[in-house]
Amino acid sequence: MNLYKADLHIHTLLSPCGDLDMTPKNILAKAKAQNIDIIGITDHNSVRQCYLVKELAENDDILVLCGAEVTTSEEVHCLVFFEKDHQLIEFQDFIEENLPGFLNDPSFFGYQVVIDKNEDIIYEEELLLTSALRKSIDEISEKVSQLNGIFIPAHIDKSKNSIISQLGFVPKGLKFDALGLSPHCDFSEFIVENSYLKDFSFVRNSDAHYVDDIGKVFTELQMKELSFEEVRMALNKIDGRKIVKI
Ligand SMILES: [Zn+2]
Ligand SMILES: [Zn+2]
């Protein structure tokens, strides 16, 4: 078994709130400089920029988990990841079917652009990506499970847009692989207040919107090798894989 450092919550310039310097190239360079082995690309309600990050990382020792940070109808943020492109495409279709028609105002919310290898803009998203989808957390978790993805309610300690702020608790029966923590969460205090969650896996992520924040906090995973399935096994504590440090 080996230890790997993961930062599974990183926005690109596609997110309206993501800095325009959050290009795939800059994200990978910073992750490498911070000795991060696994990064999760999680733009608000879109997977359109993650493909390029994965492609550019092909010759590196960095595992890129492609996904998104979805906003459920209850306004809960959740991280989702898929291994295969066809799963990502199907999930993107699902998002677009359920994203309300509010338009983005780039001068107010920020630009929502996808770039190519040459850093030319190839797509601009017109709908506001931070809107809540017309699907509940249960429905989204179910969709992710059907597509064999990974599902992680994000920054559950936060006072807004978290499962605890919106629902009051983590419901029994909700399917997820791990629970996310914000960078500054005092975990020992959190787990005393929420002791019913003590047996679940937690991951602490940067939720970086700026290059400098990538890898400032991370989670250490014990697994056999860098792969999507090994990450899933670590989150679910299977066959000696586990989270060793948050
Ligand atoms: Zn969030
Ligand atoms: Zn985020």
Coordinates of N, CA and C and ligand atoms in Angstrom, one line a residue:
M1 N 0.8 -1.2 0.0 CA 0.0 0.0 0.0 C 0.9 1.3 0.0
N2 N 0.3 2.3 -0.6 CA 1.0 3.6 -0.7 C 0.1 4.7 -0.1
L3 N 0.8 5.8 0.2 CA 0.0 7.0 0.6 C 0.0 8.0 -0.5
Y4 N -1.2 8.6 -0.7 CA -1.3 9.6 -1.7 C -2.1 10.8 -1.2
K5 N -1.7 12.0 -1.6 CA -2.3 13.2 -1.2 C -3.4 13.6 -2.2
A6 N -4.6 13.9 -1.7 CA -5.7 14.3 -2.6 C -6.3 15.6 -2.2
D7 N -6.6 16.4 -3.3 CA -7.4 17.6 -3.1 C -8.5 17.5 -4.1
L8 N -9.7 17.1 -3.6 CA -10.8 16.6 -4.5 C -11.8 17.7 -4.8
H9 N -11.5 19.0 -4.5 CA -12.5 20.0 -4.7 C -11.8 21.3 -5.3
I10 N -11.7 21.3 -6.6 CA -11.0 22.4 -7.3 C -11.9 22.9 -8.4
H11 N -12.1 24.3 -8.5 CA -12.8 24.9 -9.5 C -11.9 25.3 -10.6
T12 N -12.4 25.4 -11.9 CA -11.6 26.0 -13.0 C -12.2 27.3 -13.3
L13 N -11.6 27.9 -14.4 CA -12.2 29.2 -14.8 C -13.6 29.1 -15.4
L14 N -14.1 27.8 -15.6 CA -15.5 27.7 -16.0 C -16.5 28.1 -15.0
S15 N -16.1 27.9 -13.7 CA -17.0 28.4 -12.6 C -17.1 29.9 -12.6
P16 N -18.2 30.5 -12.5 CA -18.3 32.0 -12.5 C -17.4 32.6 -11.4
C17 N -17.3 31.9 -10.3 CA -16.5 32.4 -9.2 C -15.1 32.0 -9.2
G18 N -14.7 31.1 -10.2 CA -13.3 30.7 -10.4 C -12.5 31.7 -11.1
D19 N -11.3 31.9 -10.6 CA -10.4 32.9 -11.2 C -10.1 32.5 -12.6
L20 N -9.9 33.5 -13.5 CA -9.6 33.2 -14.9 C -8.2 32.6 -15.0
D21 N -7.3 32.7 -14.0 CA -6.0 32.0 -14.0 C -6.2 30.5 -13.7
M22 N -7.4 30.1 -13.4 CA -7.6 28.6 -13.0 C -7.7 27.8 -14.4
T23 N -6.7 27.9 -15.1 CA -6.6 27.1 -16.4 C -6.2 25.7 -16.1
P24 N -6.5 24.7 -16.9 CA -6.0 23.4 -16.7 C -4.5 23.3 -16.5
K25 N -3.8 24.0 -17.3 CA -2.3 24.0 -17.2 C -1.8 24.5 -15.8
N26 N -2.4 25.7 -15.4 CA -2.0 26.2 -14.1 C -2.4 25.4 -12.9
I27 N -3.6 24.7 -13.0 CA -4.0 23.9 -11.9 C -3.1 22.7 -11.8
L28 N -2.7 22.1 -12.9 CA -1.8 20.9 -12.8 C -0.4 21.3 -12.3
A29 N 0.1 22.5 -12.8 CA 1.4 22.9 -12.3 C 1.4 23.2 -10.8
K30 N 0.4 23.8 -10.3 CA 0.3 24.1 -8.9 C 0.2 22.8 -8.1
A31 N -0.7 21.9 -8.6 CA -0.9 20.6 -7.9 C 0.5 19.8 -7.8
K32 N 1.2 19.9 -8.9 CA 2.5 19.2 -8.9 C 3.5 19.9 -7.9
A33 N 3.5 21.2 -7.9 CA 4.4 21.9 -6.9 C 4.0 21.6 -5.5
Q34 N 2.8 21.3 -5.2 CA 2.3 21.1 -3.9 C 2.4 19.6 -3.5
N35 N 2.9 18.8 -4.5 CA 3.0 17.3 -4.3 C 1.7 16.6 -4.1
I36 N 0.7 17.1 -4.8 CA -0.6 16.5 -4.7 C -0.7 15.4 -5.8
D37 N -1.2 14.2 -5.4 CA -1.2 13.1 -6.3 C -2.6 12.9 -7.0
I38 N -3.6 13.4 -6.4 CA -5.0 13.2 -6.9 C -5.7 14.5 -6.8
I39 N -6.2 15.0 -7.9 CA -7.1 16.2 -7.9 C -8.5 15.9 -8.4
G40 N -9.4 16.6 -7.8 CA -10.8 16.5 -8.3 C -11.2 17.8 -9.0
I41 N -11.7 17.7 -10.2 CA -12.1 19.0 -10.9 C -13.6 19.1 -10.8
T42 N -14.1 20.1 -10.1 CA -15.5 20.2 -9.7 C -16.0 21.6 -9.9
D43 N -16.3 21.9 -11.1 CA -17.0 23.2 -11.4 C -18.4 23.1 -11.1
H44 N -19.0 24.2 -10.8 CA -20.5 24.3 -10.5 C -21.3 23.8 -11.7
N45 N -22.0 22.7 -11.4 CA -23.0 22.2 -12.4 C -22.5 22.0 -13.8
S46 N -21.3 21.6 -14.0 CA -20.8 21.4 -15.4 C -19.5 20.5 -15.3
V47 N -19.4 19.6 -16.3 CA -18.1 18.8 -16.4 C -17.3 19.2 -17.6
R48 N -17.7 20.3 -18.2 CA -17.2 20.6 -19.6 C -15.7 21.0 -19.6
Q49 N -15.1 21.4 -18.5 CA -13.6 21.7 -18.5 C -12.7 20.6 -18.0
C50 N -13.3 19.6 -17.4 CA -12.4 18.6 -16.8 C -11.7 17.7 -17.7
Y51 N -12.3 17.5 -18.9 CA -11.6 16.6 -19.9 C -10.2 17.1 -20.2
L52 N -10.0 18.4 -20.4 CA -8.7 18.9 -20.8 C -7.7 18.7 -19.6
V53 N -8.2 18.9 -18.4 CA -7.3 18.7 -17.3 C -6.8 17.3 -17.3
K54 N -7.7 16.3 -17.5 CA -7.3 14.9 -17.6 C -6.3 14.6 -18.7
E55 N -6.7 15.2 -19.9 CA -5.8 15.0 -21.0 C -4.4 15.5 -20.8
L56 N -4.3 16.7 -20.3 CA -3.0 17.3 -20.0 C -2.2 16.6 -19.0
A57 N -2.9 15.8 -18.1 CA -2.2 15.1 -17.0 C -1.8 13.7 -17.4
E58 N -2.1 13.3 -18.7 CA -1.8 11.9 -19.1 C -0.4 11.5 -18.9
N59 N 0.6 12.3 -19.1 CA 2.0 11.9 -18.9 C 2.5 12.2 -17.5
D60 N 1.7 12.7 -16.7 CA 2.1 13.0 -15.3 C 1.7 11.9 -14.3
D61 N 2.3 12.1 -13.1 CA 1.9 11.1 -12.1 C 0.7 11.6 -11.3
I62 N -0.1 12.4 -11.9 CA -1.3 13.0 -11.2 C -2.6 12.3 -11.7
L63 N -3.4 11.8 -10.7 CA -4.7 11.2 -11.1 C -5.7 12.4 -11.1
V64 N -6.4 12.6 -12.2 CA -7.4 13.6 -12.3 C -8.8 12.9 -12.2
L65 N -9.6 13.3 -11.2 CA -10.9 12.8 -11.1 C -11.8 13.8 -11.7
C66 N -12.6 13.5 -12.8 CA -13.4 14.4 -13.5 C -14.8 14.4 -12.9
G67 N -15.4 15.5 -12.7 CA -16.7 15.6 -12.1 C -17.2 17.0 -12.0
A68 N -18.0 17.3 -11.0 CA -18.6 18.6 -10.9 C -19.0 18.8 -9.4
E69 N -19.3 20.0 -9.0 CA -20.0 20.3 -7.7 C -21.4 20.7 -8.1
V70 N -22.3 19.8 -7.8 CA -23.7 20.1 -8.2 C -24.4 20.7 -7.0
T71 N -25.4 21.6 -7.4 CA -26.3 22.2 -6.4 C -27.7 21.5 -6.5
T72 N -28.1 20.8 -5.4 CA -29.3 20.1 -5.4 C -30.5 21.1 -5.3
S73 N -31.7 20.6 -5.4 CA -32.9 21.5 -5.3 C -33.0 22.1 -3.9
E74 N -32.4 21.4 -2.9 CA -32.3 21.9 -1.5 C -31.2 22.9 -1.3
E75 N -30.5 23.2 -2.4 CA -29.3 24.1 -2.3 C -28.1 23.5 -1.6
V76 N -28.0 22.2 -1.6 CA -26.9 21.5 -1.0 C -25.8 21.2 -2.1
H77 N -24.6 21.6 -1.8 CA -23.5 21.3 -2.8 C -23.0 19.9 -2.6
C78 N -22.8 19.2 -3.7 CA -22.3 17.8 -3.6 C -21.3 17.6 -4.7
L79 N -20.2 16.9 -4.4 CA -19.2 16.5 -5.4 C -19.5 15.2 -6.0
V80 N -19.4 15.2 -7.4 CA -19.7 13.9 -8.1 C -18.5 13.7 -9.0
F81 N -18.1 12.4 -9.2 CA -17.0 12.0 -10.1 C -17.4 10.8 -10.9
F82 N -16.8 10.8 -12.1 CA -17.1 9.6 -13.0 C -15.7 9.2 -13.6
E83 N -15.6 7.9 -13.9 CA -14.3 7.5 -14.5 C -14.3 7.6 -16.0
K84 N -15.4 7.3 -16.6 CA -15.5 7.2 -18.1 C -16.1 8.4 -18.7
D85 N -15.7 8.7 -19.9 CA -16.2 9.9 -20.6 C -17.7 9.7 -20.9
H86 N -18.2 8.5 -21.2 CA -19.6 8.3 -21.6 C -20.5 8.6 -20.3
Q87 N -19.9 8.3 -19.1 CA -20.7 8.6 -17.9 C -20.7 10.1 -17.7
L88 N -19.6 10.8 -17.9 CA -19.6 12.2 -17.8 C -20.5 12.9 -18.8
I89 N -20.6 12.4 -20.0 CA -21.5 13.0 -21.0 C -22.9 12.8 -20.6
E90 N -23.2 11.6 -20.1 CA -24.6 11.3 -19.6 C -25.0 12.2 -18.4
F91 N -24.0 12.4 -17.5 CA -24.3 13.2 -16.4 C -24.5 14.7 -16.8
Q92 N -23.7 15.1 -17.7 CA -23.8 16.5 -18.2 C -25.2 16.7 -18.8
D93 N -25.7 15.7 -19.6 CA -27.0 15.8 -20.2 C -28.1 15.9 -19.0
F94 N -27.9 15.1 -18.0 CA -28.8 15.2 -16.8 C -28.8 16.6 -16.2
I95 N -27.6 17.2 -16.0 CA -27.5 18.5 -15.5 C -28.3 19.5 -16.4
E96 N -28.0 19.4 -17.7 CA -28.6 20.4 -18.6 C -30.2 20.2 -18.6
E97 N -30.7 19.0 -18.5 CA -32.1 18.8 -18.4 C -32.7 19.4 -17.2
N98 N -31.9 19.6 -16.1 CA -32.4 20.0 -14.8 C -32.0 21.4 -14.3
L99 N -31.2 22.1 -15.2 CA -30.7 23.4 -14.8 C -31.8 24.4 -15.2
P100 N -32.2 25.3 -14.3 CA -33.2 26.3 -14.6 C -32.6 27.3 -15.6
G101 N -33.5 28.0 -16.3 CA -33.1 28.9 -17.4 C -32.5 30.3 -17.0
F102 N -32.0 30.5 -15.8 CA -31.5 31.8 -15.5 C -30.2 32.0 -16.2
L103 N -30.1 33.2 -16.8 CA -28.9 33.5 -17.6 C -27.8 34.1 -16.7
N104 N -26.6 33.8 -17.1 CA -25.4 34.4 -16.3 C -25.3 35.8 -16.8
D105 N -24.9 36.7 -15.8 CA -24.5 38.0 -16.1 C -23.0 38.1 -15.8
P106 N -22.1 37.9 -16.8 CA -20.7 37.8 -16.5 C -20.1 39.0 -15.7
S107 N -20.7 40.2 -15.9 CA -20.1 41.4 -15.2 C -20.4 41.3 -13.8
F108 N -21.5 40.5 -13.4 CA -21.8 40.4 -12.0 C -21.3 39.1 -11.4
F109 N -21.6 38.0 -12.0 CA -21.2 36.7 -11.4 C -19.8 36.2 -11.9
G110 N -19.3 36.7 -13.0 CA -18.0 36.2 -13.5 C -18.2 35.4 -14.8
Y111 N -17.1 35.2 -15.6 CA -17.2 34.5 -16.8 C -17.3 33.0 -16.6
Q112 N -18.0 32.3 -17.6 CA -18.1 30.9 -17.5 C -17.6 30.3 -18.8
V113 N -16.3 30.1 -18.9 CA -15.8 29.7 -20.2 C -15.0 28.4 -20.2
V114 N -15.0 27.7 -21.3 CA -14.2 26.5 -21.5 C -13.1 26.8 -22.5
I115 N -11.9 26.4 -22.2 CA -10.8 26.7 -23.1 C -10.2 25.4 -23.6
D116 N -9.4 25.5 -24.7 CA -8.7 24.4 -25.3 C -7.3 24.4 -24.9
K117 N -6.5 23.4 -25.5 CA -5.1 23.3 -25.2 C -4.3 24.6 -25.4
N118 N -4.7 25.4 -26.4 CA -4.0 26.6 -26.7 C -4.5 27.8 -25.9
E119 N -5.4 27.5 -24.9 CA -6.1 28.5 -24.0 C -6.9 29.4 -24.8
D120 N -7.5 29.0 -25.9 CA -8.5 29.7 -26.7 C -9.9 29.3 -26.1
I121 N -10.8 30.3 -26.0 CA -12.1 30.0 -25.5 C -12.9 29.2 -26.6
I122 N -13.4 28.1 -26.3 CA -14.1 27.3 -27.3 C -15.6 27.2 -26.9
Y123 N -16.0 27.7 -25.7 CA -17.4 27.6 -25.3 C -17.6 28.6 -24.2
E124 N -18.8 29.2 -24.3 CA -19.2 30.1 -23.1 C -20.6 29.6 -22.7
E125 N -20.7 29.3 -21.4 CA -22.0 28.8 -20.9 C -22.9 30.0 -20.6
E126 N -24.1 30.0 -21.2 CA -25.0 31.2 -21.0 C -25.8 31.1 -19.8
L127 N -26.2 29.8 -19.4 CA -27.0 29.7 -18.2 C -26.1 29.8 -16.9
L128 N -26.7 30.4 -15.9 CA -25.9 30.6 -14.7 C -25.7 29.2 -14.0
L129 N -24.4 28.9 -13.9 CA -24.1 27.5 -13.4 C -24.3 27.3 -11.9
T130 N -24.4 28.4 -11.1 CA -24.6 28.3 -9.7 C -26.0 28.1 -9.3
S131 N -27.0 28.0 -10.2 CA -28.4 27.8 -9.9 C -28.6 26.4 -9.3
A132 N -29.7 26.2 -8.6 CA -30.0 24.9 -8.0 C -30.7 24.1 -9.1
L133 N -30.2 22.8 -9.2 CA -30.9 21.9 -10.2 C -32.3 21.6 -9.7
R134 N -33.1 21.1 -10.6 CA -34.5 20.7 -10.3 C -34.6 19.3 -9.8
K135 N -33.5 18.8 -9.1 CA -33.5 17.4 -8.6 C -33.0 17.5 -7.1
S136 N -33.6 16.6 -6.3 CA -33.3 16.5 -4.9 C -31.9 15.8 -4.7
I137 N -31.4 15.9 -3.5 CA -30.1 15.2 -3.2 C -30.3 13.7 -3.4
D138 N -31.5 13.2 -3.0 CA -31.7 11.7 -3.2 C -31.7 11.4 -4.7
E139 N -32.3 12.2 -5.5 CA -32.4 11.9 -6.9 C -31.0 12.0 -7.6
I140 N -30.2 12.9 -7.1 CA -28.9 13.1 -7.7 C -28.0 12.0 -7.3
S141 N -28.1 11.6 -6.0 CA -27.2 10.5 -5.5 C -27.6 9.2 -6.3
E142 N -28.9 9.0 -6.5 CA -29.3 7.8 -7.3 C -28.8 7.8 -8.7
K143 N -28.8 9.0 -9.3 CA -28.3 9.1 -10.7 C -26.8 8.8 -10.7
V144 N -26.1 9.3 -9.8 CA -24.6 9.1 -9.7 C -24.3 7.6 -9.5
S145 N -25.1 7.0 -8.6 CA -25.0 5.6 -8.4 C -25.3 4.7 -9.6
Q146 N -26.3 5.1 -10.4 CA -26.6 4.4 -11.6 C -25.5 4.5 -12.6
L147 N -24.8 5.6 -12.6 CA -23.7 5.8 -13.5 C -22.3 5.4 -12.9
N148 N -22.4 4.6 -11.8 CA -21.2 4.1 -11.2 C -20.2 5.2 -10.8
G149 N -20.7 6.3 -10.3 CA -19.8 7.4 -9.9 C -19.6 7.4 -8.4
I150 N -18.8 8.5 -8.0 CA -18.5 8.7 -6.6 C -19.3 9.9 -6.2
F151 N -19.9 9.9 -5.0 CA -20.8 11.0 -4.5 C -20.4 11.4 -3.1
I152 N -20.1 12.7 -3.0 CA -19.5 13.2 -1.7 C -20.2 14.6 -1.4
P153 N -21.2 14.6 -0.5 CA -21.7 15.9 0.0 C -20.5 16.8 0.3
A154 N -20.5 18.0 -0.2 CA -19.4 18.9 0.0 C -19.4 19.7 1.3
H155 N -18.2 20.1 1.7 CA -18.1 21.0 2.9 C -19.3 21.0 3.9
I156 N -19.5 19.8 4.5 CA -20.8 19.6 5.2 C -20.8 20.4 6.5
D157 N -19.6 21.0 6.9 CA -19.5 21.8 8.1 C -19.9 23.3 7.9
K158 N -20.1 23.6 6.6 CA -20.3 25.1 6.3 C -21.7 25.5 6.7
S159 N -21.8 26.8 6.9 CA -23.1 27.4 7.4 C -24.1 27.7 6.2
K160 N -23.6 27.5 5.0 CA -24.5 27.6 3.9 C -24.1 26.6 2.8
N161 N -25.2 26.2 2.0 CA -25.0 25.3 0.9 C -24.4 23.9 1.3
S162 N -24.6 23.5 2.6 CA -24.1 22.2 3.0 C -25.3 21.4 3.4
I163 N -25.1 20.1 3.4 CA -26.2 19.2 3.8 C -26.7 19.5 5.2
I164 N -25.8 19.8 6.1 CA -26.2 20.1 7.5 C -26.9 21.5 7.5
S165 N -26.4 22.5 6.8 CA -27.1 23.8 6.9 C -28.5 23.7 6.2
Q166 N -28.6 22.9 5.2 CA -29.9 22.9 4.5 C -30.9 21.9 5.0
L167 N -30.4 20.7 5.4 CA -31.4 19.7 5.9 C -31.3 19.5 7.4
G168 N -30.3 20.0 8.0 CA -30.1 19.9 9.5 C -29.3 18.7 9.9
F169 N -29.1 17.7 9.0 CA -28.4 16.5 9.4 C -28.2 15.7 8.1
V170 N -27.4 14.7 8.2 CA -27.1 13.8 7.1 C -28.2 12.6 7.2
P171 N -29.1 12.6 6.2 CA -30.2 11.6 6.4 C -29.7 10.2 6.3
K172 N -30.3 9.4 7.1 CA -30.1 7.9 7.0 C -30.5 7.4 5.7
G173 N -29.8 6.5 5.1 CA -30.3 6.0 3.8 C -29.7 6.7 2.6
L174 N -29.2 7.9 2.8 CA -28.6 8.6 1.6 C -27.3 7.8 1.2
K175 N -27.2 7.6 -0.1 CA -26.0 6.9 -0.6 C -24.9 7.9 -0.9
F176 N -23.7 7.7 -0.2 CA -22.6 8.5 -0.5 C -21.3 7.7 -0.2
D177 N -20.2 8.2 -0.8 CA -18.9 7.5 -0.6 C -18.1 8.1 0.6
A178 N -18.2 9.4 0.8 CA -17.5 10.1 1.9 C -18.2 11.4 2.1
L179 N -17.8 12.1 3.1 CA -18.4 13.4 3.4 C -17.2 14.5 3.4
G180 N -17.5 15.6 2.7 CA -16.5 16.6 2.5 C -16.4 17.6 3.7
L181 N -15.2 18.1 3.9 CA -15.0 19.1 5.0 C -14.4 20.4 4.3
S182 N -14.7 21.5 4.9 CA -14.1 22.8 4.3 C -12.7 22.9 4.9
P183 N -11.9 23.7 4.3 CA -10.4 23.8 4.7 C -10.2 24.1 6.1
H184 N -11.1 24.9 6.7 CA -10.8 25.4 8.1 C -11.6 24.7 9.2
C185 N -12.3 23.6 8.8 CA -13.1 22.9 9.8 C -12.2 22.3 10.9
D186 N -12.7 22.6 12.2 CA -12.0 21.9 13.3 C -12.7 20.6 13.5
F187 N -12.1 19.5 13.0 CA -12.7 18.2 12.9 C -13.1 17.7 14.3
S188 N -12.1 17.8 15.2 CA -12.4 17.2 16.5 C -13.6 17.8 17.2
E189 N -13.8 19.1 17.0 CA -15.0 19.8 17.5 C -16.2 19.3 16.7
F190 N -16.1 19.3 15.4 CA -17.2 18.9 14.5 C -17.8 17.5 14.9
I191 N -16.8 16.6 15.1 CA -17.3 15.2 15.3 C -17.9 15.0 16.7
V192 N -17.5 15.8 17.6 CA -18.2 15.8 18.9 C -19.6 16.2 18.8
E193 N -19.8 17.3 18.0 CA -21.2 17.8 17.8 C -22.0 16.9 16.9
N194 N -21.3 16.1 16.1 CA -22.0 15.3 15.1 C -21.6 13.8 15.2
S195 N -21.6 13.3 16.4 CA -21.0 12.0 16.7 C -21.7 10.9 15.9
Y196 N -22.9 11.1 15.4 CA -23.6 10.0 14.6 C -22.9 9.8 13.3
L197 N -21.9 10.7 12.9 CA -21.2 10.5 11.6 C -19.8 9.9 11.8
K198 N -19.5 9.5 13.0 CA -18.1 9.1 13.3 C -17.6 7.9 12.5
D199 N -18.4 7.1 12.0 CA -17.9 5.9 11.3 C -17.8 6.2 9.8
F200 N -18.1 7.3 9.3 CA -18.0 7.6 7.9 C -16.6 8.1 7.6
S201 N -16.3 8.1 6.3 CA -15.0 8.6 5.8 C -15.2 10.1 5.5
F202 N -14.2 10.9 5.9 CA -14.2 12.3 5.6 C -13.0 12.7 4.7
V203 N -13.3 13.7 3.8 CA -12.2 14.2 3.0 C -12.2 15.7 3.2
R204 N -11.0 16.3 3.4 CA -10.8 17.7 3.5 C -10.2 18.2 2.2
N205 N -10.9 19.2 1.6 CA -10.4 19.7 0.3 C -10.3 21.3 0.4
S206 N -9.5 21.8 -0.6 CA -9.3 23.2 -0.6 C -10.5 24.0 -1.1
D207 N -11.3 23.4 -2.0 CA -12.4 24.2 -2.7 C -11.8 25.4 -3.3
A208 N -10.6 25.2 -4.0 CA -9.8 26.3 -4.6 C -10.6 27.0 -5.7
H209 N -10.6 28.3 -5.6 CA -11.1 29.1 -6.7 C -9.9 30.0 -7.3
Y210 N -8.8 29.9 -6.6 CA -7.6 30.7 -7.0 C -6.4 29.7 -6.9
V211 N -5.5 29.9 -7.9 CA -4.4 28.9 -8.0 C -3.6 28.7 -6.7
D212 N -3.4 29.8 -5.9 CA -2.6 29.7 -4.7 C -3.3 28.8 -3.6
D213 N -4.6 28.6 -3.8 CA -5.2 27.7 -2.7 C -5.2 26.2 -3.0
I214 N -4.8 25.9 -4.2 CA -4.7 24.4 -4.5 C -3.8 23.7 -3.6
G215 N -4.2 22.6 -3.0 CA -3.3 21.8 -2.2 C -3.0 22.4 -0.9
K216 N -3.5 23.6 -0.5 CA -3.2 24.1 0.8 C -3.7 23.2 1.9
V217 N -4.8 22.5 1.7 CA -5.2 21.4 2.6 C -5.4 20.2 1.7
F218 N -5.3 19.0 2.3 CA -5.4 17.8 1.5 C -5.8 16.7 2.4
T219 N -6.1 15.6 1.8 CA -6.5 14.3 2.5 C -5.5 13.3 2.0
E220 N -5.1 12.4 3.0 CA -4.1 11.4 2.6 C -4.9 10.0 2.6
L221 N -4.7 9.4 1.4 CA -5.4 8.1 1.2 C -4.4 7.0 1.1
Q222 N -4.7 5.9 1.8 CA -3.9 4.7 1.7 C -4.5 3.8 0.6
M223 N -3.8 3.5 -0.4 CA -4.3 2.6 -1.5 C -3.1 2.0 -2.2
K224 N -3.5 1.1 -3.1 CA -2.5 0.3 -3.8 C -1.8 1.1 -5.0
E225 N -2.6 1.8 -5.7 CA -2.1 2.5 -6.9 C -3.0 3.7 -7.2
L226 N -2.6 4.5 -8.1 CA -3.4 5.7 -8.5 C -4.4 5.3 -9.5
S227 N -5.7 5.1 -9.1 CA -6.8 4.8 -10.0 C -8.1 5.2 -9.4
F228 N -9.1 5.4 -10.2 CA -10.4 5.8 -9.8 C -11.0 4.7 -8.8
E229 N -10.8 3.5 -9.2 CA -11.4 2.4 -8.3 C -10.7 2.3 -7.0
E230 N -9.4 2.6 -7.0 CA -8.7 2.6 -5.7 C -9.2 3.7 -4.8
V231 N -9.4 4.9 -5.4 CA -10.0 6.0 -4.6 C -11.3 5.6 -4.0
R232 N -12.2 5.0 -4.9 CA -13.5 4.6 -4.4 C -13.3 3.6 -3.2
M233 N -12.4 2.7 -3.3 CA -12.1 1.7 -2.2 C -11.6 2.4 -1.0
A234 N -10.8 3.4 -1.1 CA -10.2 4.1 0.0 C -11.4 4.8 0.8
L235 N -12.2 5.5 0.0 CA -13.3 6.2 0.6 C -14.3 5.3 1.3
N236 N -14.4 4.1 0.8 CA -15.3 3.1 1.4 C -14.7 2.1 2.3
K237 N -13.4 2.3 2.6 CA -12.6 1.5 3.5 C -12.6 0.0 3.1
I238 N -12.3 -0.3 1.9 CA -12.3 -1.7 1.4 C -10.9 -2.3 1.3
D239 N -10.8 -3.5 1.8 CA -9.5 -4.3 1.7 C -8.3 -3.5 2.0
G240 N -8.3 -2.8 3.2 CA -7.1 -2.1 3.7 C -6.9 -0.8 3.1
R241 N -7.7 -0.4 2.1 CA -7.6 1.0 1.6 C -8.4 1.9 2.6
K242 N -7.9 3.1 2.8 CA -8.6 4.0 3.8 C -8.1 5.4 3.7
I243 N -8.8 6.3 4.4 CA -8.3 7.6 4.6 C -7.4 7.6 5.8
V244 N -6.2 8.1 5.7 CA -5.3 8.1 6.9 C -5.2 9.4 7.6
K245 N -5.4 10.5 6.8 CA -5.2 11.8 7.4 C -6.1 12.8 6.7
I246 N -6.9 13.6 7.5 CA -7.7 14.7 6.9 C -7.2 16.1 7.4
Ligands
ZN1 ZN -19.6 24.6 -2.5
ZN2 ZN -16.7 24.6 -4.6

